[in-house]
């Protein structure tokens, strides 16, 4: 946890949103003999650890309000 509660704003589907998507990594696996092994849970935990360290080393995270 990063110590903040997520602010959710539920909206209708936006232009460019997709209901579901699946990556076909078969060419990557064949051409580069590589297959990712990171589970979603492990990836989220790794991202949170990186985020905390990044924001500790930088006074403020850059925020874009585009």
Short mmCIF file of N, CA, C and O in Angstrom, two decimals:
data_model
loop_
_atom_site.label_atom_id
_atom_site.label_comp_id
_atom_site.label_asym_id
_atom_site.label_seq_id
_atom_site.Cartn_x
_atom_site.Cartn_y
_atom_site.Cartn_z
N UNK A 1 0.83 -1.18 0.00
CA UNK A 1 0.00 0.00 0.00
C UNK A 1 0.88 1.24 0.00
O UNK A 1 1.94 1.26 0.60
N UNK A 2 0.42 2.29 -0.67
CA UNK A 2 1.17 3.55 -0.69
C UNK A 2 0.63 4.53 0.33
O UNK A 2 1.06 5.67 0.39
N UNK A 3 -0.30 4.09 1.14
CA UNK A 3 -0.81 4.92 2.21
C UNK A 3 -1.85 5.93 1.77
O UNK A 3 -2.14 6.87 2.49
N UNK A 4 -2.40 5.75 0.59
CA UNK A 4 -3.43 6.66 0.10
C UNK A 4 -4.61 5.84 -0.41
O UNK A 4 -4.41 4.79 -1.00
N UNK A 5 -5.79 6.34 -0.20
CA UNK A 5 -6.98 5.68 -0.72
C UNK A 5 -7.21 6.14 -2.16
O UNK A 5 -7.07 7.33 -2.45
N UNK A 6 -7.51 5.23 -3.03
CA UNK A 6 -7.76 5.56 -4.43
C UNK A 6 -9.03 6.40 -4.56
O UNK A 6 -10.02 6.15 -3.87
N UNK A 7 -8.96 7.41 -5.39
CA UNK A 7 -10.15 8.22 -5.68
C UNK A 7 -10.72 7.70 -7.00
O UNK A 7 -10.12 7.89 -8.06
N UNK A 8 -11.84 7.04 -6.93
CA UNK A 8 -12.46 6.45 -8.11
C UNK A 8 -13.56 7.36 -8.64
O UNK A 8 -14.42 7.79 -7.88
N UNK A 9 -13.50 7.65 -9.90
CA UNK A 9 -14.56 8.40 -10.56
C UNK A 9 -15.09 7.49 -11.67
O UNK A 9 -14.43 7.29 -12.69
N UNK A 10 -16.24 6.89 -11.42
CA UNK A 10 -16.81 5.95 -12.38
C UNK A 10 -17.46 6.72 -13.52
O UNK A 10 -18.23 7.63 -13.29
N UNK A 11 -17.08 6.35 -14.73
CA UNK A 11 -17.58 7.03 -15.92
C UNK A 11 -17.99 5.99 -16.96
O UNK A 11 -17.58 4.83 -16.88
N UNK A 12 -18.76 6.42 -17.94
CA UNK A 12 -19.07 5.55 -19.06
C UNK A 12 -17.79 5.27 -19.84
O UNK A 12 -16.79 5.97 -19.69
N UNK A 13 -17.83 4.27 -20.70
CA UNK A 13 -16.69 3.97 -21.55
C UNK A 13 -16.30 5.21 -22.33
O UNK A 13 -17.17 5.95 -22.81
N UNK A 14 -15.01 5.45 -22.44
CA UNK A 14 -14.48 6.60 -23.16
C UNK A 14 -13.97 6.16 -24.53
O UNK A 14 -13.66 4.99 -24.75
N UNK A 15 -13.82 7.11 -25.44
CA UNK A 15 -13.27 6.80 -26.77
C UNK A 15 -11.92 6.12 -26.59
O UNK A 15 -11.07 6.59 -25.84
N UNK A 16 -11.74 4.99 -27.23
CA UNK A 16 -10.48 4.26 -27.13
C UNK A 16 -10.48 3.18 -26.06
O UNK A 16 -9.59 2.34 -26.04
N UNK A 17 -11.46 3.18 -25.15
CA UNK A 17 -11.55 2.14 -24.14
C UNK A 17 -11.93 0.82 -24.81
O UNK A 17 -12.66 0.80 -25.80
N UNK A 18 -11.44 -0.28 -24.26
CA UNK A 18 -11.81 -1.60 -24.76
C UNK A 18 -12.34 -2.42 -23.59
O UNK A 18 -11.92 -2.25 -22.45
N UNK A 19 -13.27 -3.30 -23.88
CA UNK A 19 -13.86 -4.13 -22.84
C UNK A 19 -12.82 -5.11 -22.29
O UNK A 19 -12.69 -5.31 -21.10
N UNK A 20 -12.07 -5.71 -23.18
CA UNK A 20 -11.00 -6.62 -22.76
C UNK A 20 -9.96 -6.68 -23.87
O UNK A 20 -10.25 -6.35 -25.03
N UNK A 21 -8.78 -7.08 -23.51
CA UNK A 21 -7.70 -7.19 -24.49
C UNK A 21 -6.75 -8.30 -24.06
O UNK A 21 -6.63 -8.61 -22.88
N UNK A 22 -6.13 -8.91 -25.01
CA UNK A 22 -5.21 -10.01 -24.74
C UNK A 22 -3.98 -9.82 -25.60
O UNK A 22 -4.08 -9.57 -26.81
N UNK A 23 -2.82 -9.93 -25.00
CA UNK A 23 -1.57 -9.80 -25.74
C UNK A 23 -1.17 -11.17 -26.27
O UNK A 23 -1.17 -12.15 -25.55
N UNK A 24 -0.83 -11.21 -27.55
CA UNK A 24 -0.29 -12.43 -28.15
C UNK A 24 1.22 -12.28 -28.16
O UNK A 24 1.78 -11.52 -28.94
N UNK A 25 1.89 -12.97 -27.26
CA UNK A 25 3.34 -12.85 -27.15
C UNK A 25 4.07 -14.00 -27.83
O UNK A 25 5.26 -14.19 -27.62
N UNK A 26 3.38 -14.74 -28.66
CA UNK A 26 3.98 -15.93 -29.27
C UNK A 26 5.20 -15.58 -30.14
O UNK A 26 6.18 -16.32 -30.15
N UNK A 27 5.15 -14.46 -30.88
CA UNK A 27 6.30 -14.08 -31.71
C UNK A 27 7.48 -13.70 -30.82
O UNK A 27 8.62 -14.10 -31.08
N UNK A 28 7.24 -12.95 -29.75
CA UNK A 28 8.30 -12.60 -28.80
C UNK A 28 8.93 -13.86 -28.23
O UNK A 28 10.16 -13.98 -28.17
N UNK A 29 8.09 -14.80 -27.83
CA UNK A 29 8.59 -16.03 -27.26
C UNK A 29 9.42 -16.81 -28.26
O UNK A 29 10.48 -17.34 -27.92
N UNK A 30 8.96 -16.87 -29.50
CA UNK A 30 9.67 -17.63 -30.54
C UNK A 30 10.95 -16.94 -30.97
O UNK A 30 12.01 -17.57 -31.03
N UNK A 31 10.89 -15.66 -31.29
CA UNK A 31 12.03 -14.94 -31.85
C UNK A 31 13.12 -14.64 -30.81
O UNK A 31 14.30 -14.59 -31.15
N UNK A 32 12.73 -14.41 -29.56
CA UNK A 32 13.70 -14.01 -28.54
C UNK A 32 13.85 -15.03 -27.42
O UNK A 32 14.58 -14.80 -26.46
N UNK A 33 13.14 -16.15 -27.55
CA UNK A 33 13.19 -17.20 -26.54
C UNK A 33 12.95 -16.59 -25.15
O UNK A 33 13.70 -16.81 -24.22
N UNK A 34 11.91 -15.76 -25.07
CA UNK A 34 11.59 -15.07 -23.82
C UNK A 34 10.12 -15.24 -23.50
O UNK A 34 9.26 -15.11 -24.35
N UNK A 35 9.85 -15.53 -22.25
CA UNK A 35 8.46 -15.60 -21.78
C UNK A 35 8.41 -14.92 -20.41
O UNK A 35 9.15 -15.28 -19.51
N UNK A 36 7.54 -13.93 -20.29
CA UNK A 36 7.40 -13.21 -19.02
C UNK A 36 6.87 -14.15 -17.95
O UNK A 36 6.03 -15.00 -18.22
N UNK A 37 7.35 -13.97 -16.73
CA UNK A 37 6.92 -14.84 -15.63
C UNK A 37 6.44 -14.06 -14.43
O UNK A 37 6.34 -14.61 -13.34
N UNK A 38 6.15 -12.78 -14.59
CA UNK A 38 5.71 -11.96 -13.47
C UNK A 38 4.18 -12.02 -13.36
O UNK A 38 3.48 -11.69 -14.30
N UNK A 39 3.72 -12.42 -12.20
CA UNK A 39 2.27 -12.45 -11.99
C UNK A 39 1.77 -11.02 -11.79
O UNK A 39 2.55 -10.11 -11.47
N UNK A 40 0.49 -10.83 -11.95
CA UNK A 40 -0.10 -9.50 -11.75
C UNK A 40 0.16 -9.03 -10.32
O UNK A 40 0.56 -7.88 -10.09
N UNK A 41 -0.04 -9.90 -9.36
CA UNK A 41 0.18 -9.54 -7.95
C UNK A 41 1.62 -9.12 -7.71
O UNK A 41 1.88 -8.08 -7.09
N UNK A 42 2.59 -9.89 -8.21
CA UNK A 42 4.00 -9.53 -8.04
C UNK A 42 4.32 -8.23 -8.75
O UNK A 42 5.08 -7.40 -8.23
N UNK A 43 3.75 -8.02 -9.93
CA UNK A 43 3.99 -6.79 -10.67
C UNK A 43 3.46 -5.57 -9.94
O UNK A 43 4.12 -4.52 -9.90
N UNK A 44 2.29 -5.69 -9.34
CA UNK A 44 1.71 -4.58 -8.58
C UNK A 44 2.58 -4.26 -7.37
O UNK A 44 2.88 -3.11 -7.09
N UNK A 45 3.01 -5.30 -6.65
CA UNK A 45 3.88 -5.08 -5.49
C UNK A 45 5.20 -4.43 -5.90
O UNK A 45 5.68 -3.52 -5.20
N UNK A 46 5.78 -4.86 -7.01
CA UNK A 46 7.03 -4.27 -7.49
C UNK A 46 6.82 -2.81 -7.87
O UNK A 46 7.66 -1.95 -7.58
N UNK A 47 5.69 -2.51 -8.52
CA UNK A 47 5.40 -1.12 -8.89
C UNK A 47 5.25 -0.25 -7.66
O UNK A 47 5.79 0.86 -7.61
N UNK A 48 4.54 -0.72 -6.65
CA UNK A 48 4.35 0.06 -5.43
C UNK A 48 5.70 0.32 -4.75
O UNK A 48 5.97 1.44 -4.30
N UNK A 49 6.57 -0.69 -4.70
CA UNK A 49 7.89 -0.50 -4.10
C UNK A 49 8.68 0.55 -4.87
O UNK A 49 9.31 1.44 -4.28
N UNK A 50 8.64 0.48 -6.21
CA UNK A 50 9.32 1.47 -7.03
C UNK A 50 8.73 2.86 -6.79
O UNK A 50 9.46 3.83 -6.62
N UNK A 51 7.42 2.96 -6.78
CA UNK A 51 6.73 4.24 -6.60
C UNK A 51 7.14 4.89 -5.28
O UNK A 51 7.43 6.08 -5.23
N UNK A 52 7.14 4.10 -4.20
CA UNK A 52 7.52 4.65 -2.90
C UNK A 52 8.96 5.14 -2.91
O UNK A 52 9.25 6.22 -2.40
N UNK A 53 9.86 4.36 -3.49
CA UNK A 53 11.27 4.77 -3.53
C UNK A 53 11.44 6.01 -4.41
O UNK A 53 12.13 6.95 -4.04
N UNK A 54 10.79 6.03 -5.54
CA UNK A 54 10.89 7.16 -6.46
C UNK A 54 10.42 8.44 -5.79
O UNK A 54 11.06 9.48 -5.89
N UNK A 55 9.31 8.37 -5.10
CA UNK A 55 8.75 9.55 -4.46
C UNK A 55 9.50 9.93 -3.18
O UNK A 55 9.38 11.05 -2.72
N UNK A 56 10.25 9.02 -2.60
CA UNK A 56 11.10 9.34 -1.46
C UNK A 56 12.32 10.11 -1.95
O UNK A 56 12.80 11.02 -1.29
N UNK A 57 12.82 9.76 -3.14
CA UNK A 57 14.02 10.38 -3.69
C UNK A 57 13.73 11.66 -4.45
O UNK A 57 14.65 12.35 -4.86
N UNK A 58 12.49 11.96 -4.68
CA UNK A 58 12.08 13.18 -5.37
C UNK A 58 11.10 13.93 -4.48
O UNK A 58 10.20 13.34 -3.92
N UNK A 59 11.29 15.23 -4.36
CA UNK A 59 10.44 16.00 -3.45
C UNK A 59 8.96 15.81 -3.73
O UNK A 59 8.17 15.62 -2.84
N UNK A 60 8.58 15.87 -5.00
CA UNK A 60 7.19 15.71 -5.36
C UNK A 60 7.10 14.91 -6.65
O UNK A 60 7.92 15.08 -7.54
N UNK A 61 6.12 14.06 -6.74
CA UNK A 61 5.86 13.37 -7.99
C UNK A 61 5.29 14.37 -8.97
O UNK A 61 4.50 15.24 -8.61
N UNK A 62 5.69 14.26 -10.22
CA UNK A 62 5.17 15.17 -11.23
C UNK A 62 3.72 14.79 -11.52
O UNK A 62 3.40 13.63 -11.74
N UNK A 63 2.85 15.77 -11.48
CA UNK A 63 1.43 15.52 -11.71
C UNK A 63 1.00 16.28 -12.94
O UNK A 63 1.31 17.47 -13.10
N UNK A 64 0.32 15.59 -13.84
CA UNK A 64 -0.22 16.23 -15.04
C UNK A 64 -1.73 16.28 -14.92
O UNK A 64 -2.36 15.27 -14.66
N UNK A 65 -2.29 17.42 -15.07
CA UNK A 65 -3.74 17.59 -15.04
C UNK A 65 -4.22 18.00 -16.41
O UNK A 65 -4.81 19.06 -16.58
N UNK A 66 -3.94 17.16 -17.39
CA UNK A 66 -4.32 17.48 -18.78
C UNK A 66 -5.79 17.27 -19.01
O UNK A 66 -6.42 16.43 -18.56
#
